[in-house]
CSV table of C-alpha atoms in Angstrom, one decimal:
chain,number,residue,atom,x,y,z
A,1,UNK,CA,71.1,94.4,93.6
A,2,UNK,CA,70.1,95.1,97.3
A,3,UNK,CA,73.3,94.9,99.8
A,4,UNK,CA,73.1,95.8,103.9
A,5,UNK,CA,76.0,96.7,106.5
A,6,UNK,CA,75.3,94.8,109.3
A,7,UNK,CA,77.5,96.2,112.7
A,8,UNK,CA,78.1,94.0,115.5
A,9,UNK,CA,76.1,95.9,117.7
A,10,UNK,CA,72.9,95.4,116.0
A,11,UNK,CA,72.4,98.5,114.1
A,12,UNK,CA,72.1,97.6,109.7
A,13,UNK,CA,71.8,99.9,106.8
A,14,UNK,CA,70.5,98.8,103.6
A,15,UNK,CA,71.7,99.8,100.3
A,16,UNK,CA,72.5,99.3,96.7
A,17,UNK,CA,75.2,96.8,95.7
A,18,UNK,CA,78.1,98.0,93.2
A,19,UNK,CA,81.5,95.9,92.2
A,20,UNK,CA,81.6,92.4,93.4
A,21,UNK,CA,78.9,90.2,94.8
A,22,UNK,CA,79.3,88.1,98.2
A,23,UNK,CA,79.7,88.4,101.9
A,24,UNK,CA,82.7,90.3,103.6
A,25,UNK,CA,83.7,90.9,107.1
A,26,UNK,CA,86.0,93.2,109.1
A,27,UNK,CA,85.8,96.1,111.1
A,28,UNK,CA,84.2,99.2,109.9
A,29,UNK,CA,86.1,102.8,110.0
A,30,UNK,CA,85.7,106.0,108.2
A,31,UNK,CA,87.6,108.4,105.7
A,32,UNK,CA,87.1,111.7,105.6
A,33,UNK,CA,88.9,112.4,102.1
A,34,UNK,CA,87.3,114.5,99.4
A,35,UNK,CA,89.5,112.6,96.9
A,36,UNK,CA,91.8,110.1,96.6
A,37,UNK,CA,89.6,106.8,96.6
A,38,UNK,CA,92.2,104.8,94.6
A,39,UNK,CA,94.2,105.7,97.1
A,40,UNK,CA,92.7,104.2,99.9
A,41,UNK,CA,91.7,101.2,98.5
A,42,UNK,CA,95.1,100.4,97.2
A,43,UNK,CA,96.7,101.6,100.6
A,44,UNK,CA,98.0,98.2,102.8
A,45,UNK,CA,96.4,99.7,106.2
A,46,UNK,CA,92.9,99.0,105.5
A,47,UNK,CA,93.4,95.3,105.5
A,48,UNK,CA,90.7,94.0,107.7
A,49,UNK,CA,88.7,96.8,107.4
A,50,UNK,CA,85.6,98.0,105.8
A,51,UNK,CA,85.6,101.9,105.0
A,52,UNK,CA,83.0,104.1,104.9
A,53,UNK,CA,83.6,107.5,102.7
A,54,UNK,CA,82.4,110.7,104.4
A,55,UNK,CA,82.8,112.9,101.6
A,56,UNK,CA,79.3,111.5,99.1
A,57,UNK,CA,80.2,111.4,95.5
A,58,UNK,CA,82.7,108.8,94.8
A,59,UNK,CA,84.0,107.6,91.5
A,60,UNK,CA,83.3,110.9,89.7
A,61,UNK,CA,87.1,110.1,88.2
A,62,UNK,CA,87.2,106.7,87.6
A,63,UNK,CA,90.2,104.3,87.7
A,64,UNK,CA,93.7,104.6,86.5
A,65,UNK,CA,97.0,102.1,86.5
A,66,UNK,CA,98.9,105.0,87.8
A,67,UNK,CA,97.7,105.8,91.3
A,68,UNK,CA,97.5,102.4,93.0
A,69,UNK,CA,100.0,102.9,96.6
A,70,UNK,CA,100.4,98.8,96.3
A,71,UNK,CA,100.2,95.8,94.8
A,72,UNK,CA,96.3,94.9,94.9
A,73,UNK,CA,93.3,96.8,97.2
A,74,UNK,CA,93.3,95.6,100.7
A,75,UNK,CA,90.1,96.8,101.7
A,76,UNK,CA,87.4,94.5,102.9
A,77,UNK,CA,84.4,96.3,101.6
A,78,UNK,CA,84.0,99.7,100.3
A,79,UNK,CA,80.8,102.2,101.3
A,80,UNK,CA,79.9,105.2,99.5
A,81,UNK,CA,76.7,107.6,99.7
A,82,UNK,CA,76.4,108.2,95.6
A,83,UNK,CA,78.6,106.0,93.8
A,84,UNK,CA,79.3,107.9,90.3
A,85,UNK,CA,78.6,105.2,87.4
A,86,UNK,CA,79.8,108.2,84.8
A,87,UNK,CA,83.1,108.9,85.2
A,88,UNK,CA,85.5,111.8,83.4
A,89,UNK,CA,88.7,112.2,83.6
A,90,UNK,CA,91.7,111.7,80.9
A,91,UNK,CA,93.8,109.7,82.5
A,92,UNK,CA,90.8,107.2,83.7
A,93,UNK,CA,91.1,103.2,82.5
A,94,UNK,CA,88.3,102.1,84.0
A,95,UNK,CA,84.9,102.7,86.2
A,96,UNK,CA,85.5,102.2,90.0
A,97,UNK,CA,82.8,99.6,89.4
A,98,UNK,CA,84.2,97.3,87.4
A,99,UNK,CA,87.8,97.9,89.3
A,100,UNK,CA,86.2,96.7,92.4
A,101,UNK,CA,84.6,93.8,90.4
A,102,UNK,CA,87.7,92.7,89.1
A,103,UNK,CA,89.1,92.5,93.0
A,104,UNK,CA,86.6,90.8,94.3
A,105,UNK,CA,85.4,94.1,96.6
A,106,UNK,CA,81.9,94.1,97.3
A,107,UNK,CA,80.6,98.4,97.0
A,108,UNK,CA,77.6,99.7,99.0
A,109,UNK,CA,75.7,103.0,97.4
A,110,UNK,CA,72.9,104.8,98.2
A,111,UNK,CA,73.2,104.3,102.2
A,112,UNK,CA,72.9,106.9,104.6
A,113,UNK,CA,77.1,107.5,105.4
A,114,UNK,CA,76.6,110.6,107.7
A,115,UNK,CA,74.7,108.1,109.7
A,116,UNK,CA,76.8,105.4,109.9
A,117,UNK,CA,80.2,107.8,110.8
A,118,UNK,CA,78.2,109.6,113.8
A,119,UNK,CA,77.3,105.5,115.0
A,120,UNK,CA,80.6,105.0,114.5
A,121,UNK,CA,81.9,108.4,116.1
A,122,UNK,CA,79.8,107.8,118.9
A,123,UNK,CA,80.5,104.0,119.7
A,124,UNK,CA,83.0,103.4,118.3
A,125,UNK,CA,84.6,101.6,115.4
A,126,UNK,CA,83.2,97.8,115.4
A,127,UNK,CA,82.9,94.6,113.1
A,128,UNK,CA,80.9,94.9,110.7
A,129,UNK,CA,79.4,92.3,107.8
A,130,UNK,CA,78.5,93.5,104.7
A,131,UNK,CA,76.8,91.2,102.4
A,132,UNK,CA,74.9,91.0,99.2
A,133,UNK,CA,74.0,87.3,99.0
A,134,UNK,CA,71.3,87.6,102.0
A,135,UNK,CA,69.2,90.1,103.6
A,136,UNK,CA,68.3,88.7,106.7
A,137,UNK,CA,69.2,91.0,109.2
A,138,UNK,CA,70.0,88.8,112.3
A,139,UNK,CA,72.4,86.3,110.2
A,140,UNK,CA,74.2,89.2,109.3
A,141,UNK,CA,74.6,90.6,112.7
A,142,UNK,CA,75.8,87.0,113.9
A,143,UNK,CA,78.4,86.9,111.1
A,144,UNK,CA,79.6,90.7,112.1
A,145,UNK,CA,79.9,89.4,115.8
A,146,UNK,CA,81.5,86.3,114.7
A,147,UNK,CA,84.7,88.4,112.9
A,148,UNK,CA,87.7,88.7,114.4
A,149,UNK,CA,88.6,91.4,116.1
A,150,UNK,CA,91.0,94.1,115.2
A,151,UNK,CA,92.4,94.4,118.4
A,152,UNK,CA,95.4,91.6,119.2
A,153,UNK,CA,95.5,91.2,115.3
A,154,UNK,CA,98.1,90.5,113.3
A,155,UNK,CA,97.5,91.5,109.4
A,156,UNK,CA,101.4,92.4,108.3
A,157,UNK,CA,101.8,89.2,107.0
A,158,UNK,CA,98.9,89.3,104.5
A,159,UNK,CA,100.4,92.7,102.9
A,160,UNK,CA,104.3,92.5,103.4
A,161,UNK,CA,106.5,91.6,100.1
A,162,UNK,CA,107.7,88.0,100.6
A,163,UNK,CA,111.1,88.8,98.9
A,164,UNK,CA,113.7,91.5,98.9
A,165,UNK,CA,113.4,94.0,96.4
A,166,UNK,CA,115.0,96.9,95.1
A,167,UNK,CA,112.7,99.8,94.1
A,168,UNK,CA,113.0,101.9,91.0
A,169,UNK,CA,113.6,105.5,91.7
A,170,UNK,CA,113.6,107.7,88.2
A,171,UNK,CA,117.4,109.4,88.3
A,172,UNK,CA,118.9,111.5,85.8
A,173,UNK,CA,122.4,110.1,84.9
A,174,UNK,CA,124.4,112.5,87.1
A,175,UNK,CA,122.0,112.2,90.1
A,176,UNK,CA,122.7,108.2,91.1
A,177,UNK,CA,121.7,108.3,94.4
A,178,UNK,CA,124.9,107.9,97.0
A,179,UNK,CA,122.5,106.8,99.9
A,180,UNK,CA,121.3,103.9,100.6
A,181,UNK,CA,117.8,102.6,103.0
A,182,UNK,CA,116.4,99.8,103.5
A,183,UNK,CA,112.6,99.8,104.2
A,184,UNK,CA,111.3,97.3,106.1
A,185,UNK,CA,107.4,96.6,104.1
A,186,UNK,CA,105.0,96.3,106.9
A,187,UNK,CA,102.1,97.3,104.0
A,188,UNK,CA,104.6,100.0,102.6
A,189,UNK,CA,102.3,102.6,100.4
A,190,UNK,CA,104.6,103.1,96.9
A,191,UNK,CA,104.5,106.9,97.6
A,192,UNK,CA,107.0,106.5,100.6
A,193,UNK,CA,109.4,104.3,98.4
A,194,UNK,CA,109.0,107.1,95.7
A,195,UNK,CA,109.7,109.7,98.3
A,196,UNK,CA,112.7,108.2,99.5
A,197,UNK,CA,114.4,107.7,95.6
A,198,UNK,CA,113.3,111.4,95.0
A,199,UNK,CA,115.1,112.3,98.4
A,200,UNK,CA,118.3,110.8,96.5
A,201,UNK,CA,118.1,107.4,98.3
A,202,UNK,CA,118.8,104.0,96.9
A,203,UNK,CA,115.7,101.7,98.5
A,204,UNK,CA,116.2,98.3,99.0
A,205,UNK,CA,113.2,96.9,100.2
A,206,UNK,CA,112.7,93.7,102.6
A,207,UNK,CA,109.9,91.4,104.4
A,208,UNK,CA,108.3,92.4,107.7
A,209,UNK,CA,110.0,89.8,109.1
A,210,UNK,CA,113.7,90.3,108.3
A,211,UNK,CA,116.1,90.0,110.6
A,212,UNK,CA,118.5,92.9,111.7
A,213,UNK,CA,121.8,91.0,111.4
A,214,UNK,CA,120.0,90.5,107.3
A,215,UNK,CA,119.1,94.0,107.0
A,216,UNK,CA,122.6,95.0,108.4
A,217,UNK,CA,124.3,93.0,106.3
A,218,UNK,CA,123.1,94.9,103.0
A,219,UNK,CA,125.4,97.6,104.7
A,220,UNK,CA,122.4,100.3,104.6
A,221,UNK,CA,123.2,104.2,105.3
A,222,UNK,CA,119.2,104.9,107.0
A,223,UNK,CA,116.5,102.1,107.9
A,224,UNK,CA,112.9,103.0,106.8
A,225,UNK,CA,109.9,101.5,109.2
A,226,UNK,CA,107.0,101.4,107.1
A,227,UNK,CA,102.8,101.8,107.7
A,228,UNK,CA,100.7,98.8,107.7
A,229,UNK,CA,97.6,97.5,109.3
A,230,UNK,CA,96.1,95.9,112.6
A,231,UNK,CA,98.0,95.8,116.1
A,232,UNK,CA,101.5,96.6,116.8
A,233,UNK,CA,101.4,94.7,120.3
A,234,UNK,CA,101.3,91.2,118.7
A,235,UNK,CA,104.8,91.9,116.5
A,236,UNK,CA,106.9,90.8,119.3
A,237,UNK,CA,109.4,89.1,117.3
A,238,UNK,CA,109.4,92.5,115.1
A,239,UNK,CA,110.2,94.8,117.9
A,240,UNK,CA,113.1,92.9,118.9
A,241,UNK,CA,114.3,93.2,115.3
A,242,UNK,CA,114.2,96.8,115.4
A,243,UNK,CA,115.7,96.9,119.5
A,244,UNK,CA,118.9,95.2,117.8
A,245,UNK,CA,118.8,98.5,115.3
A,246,UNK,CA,118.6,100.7,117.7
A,247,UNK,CA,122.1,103.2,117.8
A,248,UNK,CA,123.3,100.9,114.7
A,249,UNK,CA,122.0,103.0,111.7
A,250,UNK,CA,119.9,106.5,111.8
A,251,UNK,CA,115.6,105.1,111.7
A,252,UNK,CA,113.2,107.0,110.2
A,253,UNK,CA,109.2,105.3,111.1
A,254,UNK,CA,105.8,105.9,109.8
A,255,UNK,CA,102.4,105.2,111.1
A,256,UNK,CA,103.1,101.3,112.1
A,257,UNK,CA,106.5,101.8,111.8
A,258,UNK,CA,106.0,104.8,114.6
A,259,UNK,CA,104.2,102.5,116.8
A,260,UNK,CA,106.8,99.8,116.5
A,261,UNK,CA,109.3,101.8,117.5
A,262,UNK,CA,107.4,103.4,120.4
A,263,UNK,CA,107.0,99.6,121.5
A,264,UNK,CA,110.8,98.9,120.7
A,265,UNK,CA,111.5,101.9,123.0
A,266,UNK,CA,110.2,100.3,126.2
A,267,UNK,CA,106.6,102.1,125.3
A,268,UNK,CA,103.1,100.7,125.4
A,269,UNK,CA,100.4,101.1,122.7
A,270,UNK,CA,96.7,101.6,122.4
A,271,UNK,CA,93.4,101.2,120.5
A,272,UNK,CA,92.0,104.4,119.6
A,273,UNK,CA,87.9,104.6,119.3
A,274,UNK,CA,87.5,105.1,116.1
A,275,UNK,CA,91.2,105.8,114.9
A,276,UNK,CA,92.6,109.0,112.5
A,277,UNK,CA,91.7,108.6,109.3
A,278,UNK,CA,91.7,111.2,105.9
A,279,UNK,CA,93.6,114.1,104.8
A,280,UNK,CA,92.7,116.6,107.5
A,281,UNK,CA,94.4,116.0,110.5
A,282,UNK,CA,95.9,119.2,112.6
A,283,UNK,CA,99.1,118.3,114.0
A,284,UNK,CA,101.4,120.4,115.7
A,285,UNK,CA,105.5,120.7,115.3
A,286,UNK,CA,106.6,120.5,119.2
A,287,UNK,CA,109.5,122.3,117.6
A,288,UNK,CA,108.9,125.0,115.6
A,289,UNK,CA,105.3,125.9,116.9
A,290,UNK,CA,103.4,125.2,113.1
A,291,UNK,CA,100.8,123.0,112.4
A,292,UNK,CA,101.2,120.6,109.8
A,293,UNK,CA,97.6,119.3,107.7
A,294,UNK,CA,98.4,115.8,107.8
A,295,UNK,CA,96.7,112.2,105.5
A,296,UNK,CA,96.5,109.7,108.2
A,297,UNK,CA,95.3,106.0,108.6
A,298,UNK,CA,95.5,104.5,111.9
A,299,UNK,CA,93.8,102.9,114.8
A,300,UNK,CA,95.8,102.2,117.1
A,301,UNK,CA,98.4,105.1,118.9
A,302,UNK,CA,101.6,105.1,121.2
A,303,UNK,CA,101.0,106.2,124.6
A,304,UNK,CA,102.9,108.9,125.5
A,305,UNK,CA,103.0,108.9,128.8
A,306,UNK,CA,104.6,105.3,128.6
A,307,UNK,CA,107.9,106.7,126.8
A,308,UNK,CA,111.0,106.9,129.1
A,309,UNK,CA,110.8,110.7,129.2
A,310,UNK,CA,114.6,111.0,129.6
A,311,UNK,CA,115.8,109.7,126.5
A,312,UNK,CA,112.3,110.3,124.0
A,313,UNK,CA,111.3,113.9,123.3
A,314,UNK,CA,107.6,114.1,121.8
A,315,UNK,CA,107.9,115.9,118.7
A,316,UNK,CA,103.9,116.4,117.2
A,317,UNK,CA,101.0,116.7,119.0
A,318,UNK,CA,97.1,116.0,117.2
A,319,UNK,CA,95.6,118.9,117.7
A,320,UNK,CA,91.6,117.0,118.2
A,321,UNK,CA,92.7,115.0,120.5
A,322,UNK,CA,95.9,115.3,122.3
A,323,UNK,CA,97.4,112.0,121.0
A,324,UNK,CA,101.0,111.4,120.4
A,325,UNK,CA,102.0,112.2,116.5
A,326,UNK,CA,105.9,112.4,116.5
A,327,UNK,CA,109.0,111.6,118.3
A,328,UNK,CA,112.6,111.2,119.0
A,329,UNK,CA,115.5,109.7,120.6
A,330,UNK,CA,117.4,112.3,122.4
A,331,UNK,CA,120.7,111.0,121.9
A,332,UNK,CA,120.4,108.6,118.9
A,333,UNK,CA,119.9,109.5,115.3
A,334,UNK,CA,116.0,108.2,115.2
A,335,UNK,CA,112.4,110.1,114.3
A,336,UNK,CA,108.9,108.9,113.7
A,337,UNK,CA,105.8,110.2,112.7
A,338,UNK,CA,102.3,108.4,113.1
A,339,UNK,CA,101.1,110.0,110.0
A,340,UNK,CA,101.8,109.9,106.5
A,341,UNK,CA,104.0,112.8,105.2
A,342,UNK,CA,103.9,111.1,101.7
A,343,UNK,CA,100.6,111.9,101.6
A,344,UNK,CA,99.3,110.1,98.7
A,345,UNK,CA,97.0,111.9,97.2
A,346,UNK,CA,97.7,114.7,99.5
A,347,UNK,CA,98.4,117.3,101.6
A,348,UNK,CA,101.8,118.3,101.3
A,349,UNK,CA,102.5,120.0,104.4
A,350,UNK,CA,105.3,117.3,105.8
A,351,UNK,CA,106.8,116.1,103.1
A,352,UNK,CA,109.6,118.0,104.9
A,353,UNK,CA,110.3,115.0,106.8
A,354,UNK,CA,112.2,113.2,104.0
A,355,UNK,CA,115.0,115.2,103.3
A,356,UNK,CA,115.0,115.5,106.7
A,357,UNK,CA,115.7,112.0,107.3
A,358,UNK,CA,118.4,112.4,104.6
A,359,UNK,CA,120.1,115.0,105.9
A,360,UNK,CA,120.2,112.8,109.3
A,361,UNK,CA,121.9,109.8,107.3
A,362,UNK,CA,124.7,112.3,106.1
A,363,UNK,CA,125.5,113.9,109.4
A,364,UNK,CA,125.9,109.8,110.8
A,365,UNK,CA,127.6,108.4,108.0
């Protein structure tokens, strides 16, 4: 079946359809991972967006149960160069085909990708329609246009849990974990919750929207601000949450959670043009001088220069482009990072940061 991306700007690229049939819309970014599809499709920040795949074979490994990063794929649409219909791998369940189907997530193969990320590179990330029930070329440009935008959007309330929850870290009998965090779910990827059990924490995770006298009252040792989609500027009501945390209980944040904090610290944010995303991003360590290969996912940034410089030290530095990756309070027992040291499927280089955040509960307990 014949499929196009249409972009708000006029430019289309036609295709092959593979997964589900029908007509999605939200703004189109890319991902330069080799591997790891699952991964992004199953990770909360690509709510609202389409995503393009630079690297060109996808689905070579099919599907499993075991490497989802949340409940359900988020992902608007899903845009490959050669989509694999033979996959090979043991621990496979299923063709990325008919995992897509069974979402509803419309796939486009056999499209030009290197063209589309150098569009995107060069003007920027935009809304997109991608559709498989019509291939008239104007409608589909009207229906990109007519898409919301990503920037003032709100999208944590589509991914958040709606109810506490505890999550299940795998302890050996004499290893009960003597630390508790709660983790604020702003589209929390299941690879930061299992990196906080494996840390030696107990994880008690709650709604976006929780209050801080509810997430005090669980008496928690750390509080964990997670990733998730769209803009941080439209949370007001969550930044004051986390300004009544502030000097209460050591805070560790990722991604979102980093830009929520920056926000919470008197900071401004901003949209970047066509955001961070894969498993290649330099960083480096303001601190000890390495650079860190980092998985990232995000759109938006904190400005640095906004920060009050006399109580937030910048602690990473991209390497590409200059942009703010890591801070903390001078004075108060709280870090962030903007990318993700959990780095589901990978690389490893800051994973680090978890014991770290451990080690900062103990020494404020």
């Amino acid at each position: 079946m014949n499929a196009l991306l249409a972009l708000e700007d006029g430019r289309v690229f036609h295709g092959r359809a593979f997964g589900a049939d029908g007509e999605r819309t939200g703004e189109v970014v890319f991902n330069t991972c080799m591997t790891g599809y699952q991964e992004v499709l199953t990770d909360p920040s690509y709510a609202g967006q389409i995503v393009v795949m630079t690297y060109p074979q996808i689905g070579n490994y099919g599907v499993n149960s075991e490497d989802v990063e949340s409940r359900r794929p988020f992902v608007e649409g899903f845009v490959v160069r050669d989509y694999s219909a033979r996959f090979s791998n043991w621990r496979a369940h299923c063709s990325l085909e008919e995992y897509l189907r069974a979402h509803g997530i419309i796939g486009l193969t056999d499209v030009d990708t290197r063209a589309i990320v150098r569009h995107i590179r060069e003007r920027g990330a935009m809304r997109a329609c991608l559709t498989t029930t019509t291939l008239d070329e104007s409608r589909a440009v009207s229906k990109a246009r007519a898409a919301p935008s990503m920037l003032g959007r709100e999208l944590v309330h589509v991914v958040s849990c709606q109810e506490p929850y505890q999550w299940e870290g795998r302890w050996q009998p004499d290893e009960q974990p003597s630390v508790h965090v709660v983790a604020y779910d702003f589209g929390a990827k299941f690879n930061i919750l299992r990196n906080l059990a494996k840390a030696g924490c107990r994880v008690t995770v709650v709604p976006a929207f929780t209050s801080a006298e509810d997430v005090l009252a669980l008496n928690p040792d750390g509080i964990f601000l997670s990733n998730g989609p769209g803009d941080p500027e439209p949370l007001v009501s969550v930044v004051e949450q986390i300004r009544k945390l502030l000097g209460r209980k050591p805070i560790f944040g990722i991604c979102l959670g980093h830009q929520l904090l920056g926000l919470a610290f008197g900071g401004r944010t901003y949209k970047l043009k066509f955001g961070h995303r894969g498993g290649n991003q330099p960083v480096r360590n303001e601190l000890t001088g390495k650079v860190e290969i980092t998985s990232q996912n995000h759109g938006f940034a904190v400005d640095a220069d906004s920060l009050p410089d006399h109580e937030i030290e910048v602690t990473h530095v991209n390497l590409n482009d200059g942009t703010l990756e890591g801070m903390r309070h001078r004075s108060l027992p709280i870090f962030s990072v903007q990318y993700h040291p959990e780095a589901s499927p990978g690389p490893h280089d800051s994973v680090y940061l978890f014991d770290q955040f451990l080690d900062l509960i103990k020494e404020n307990r």
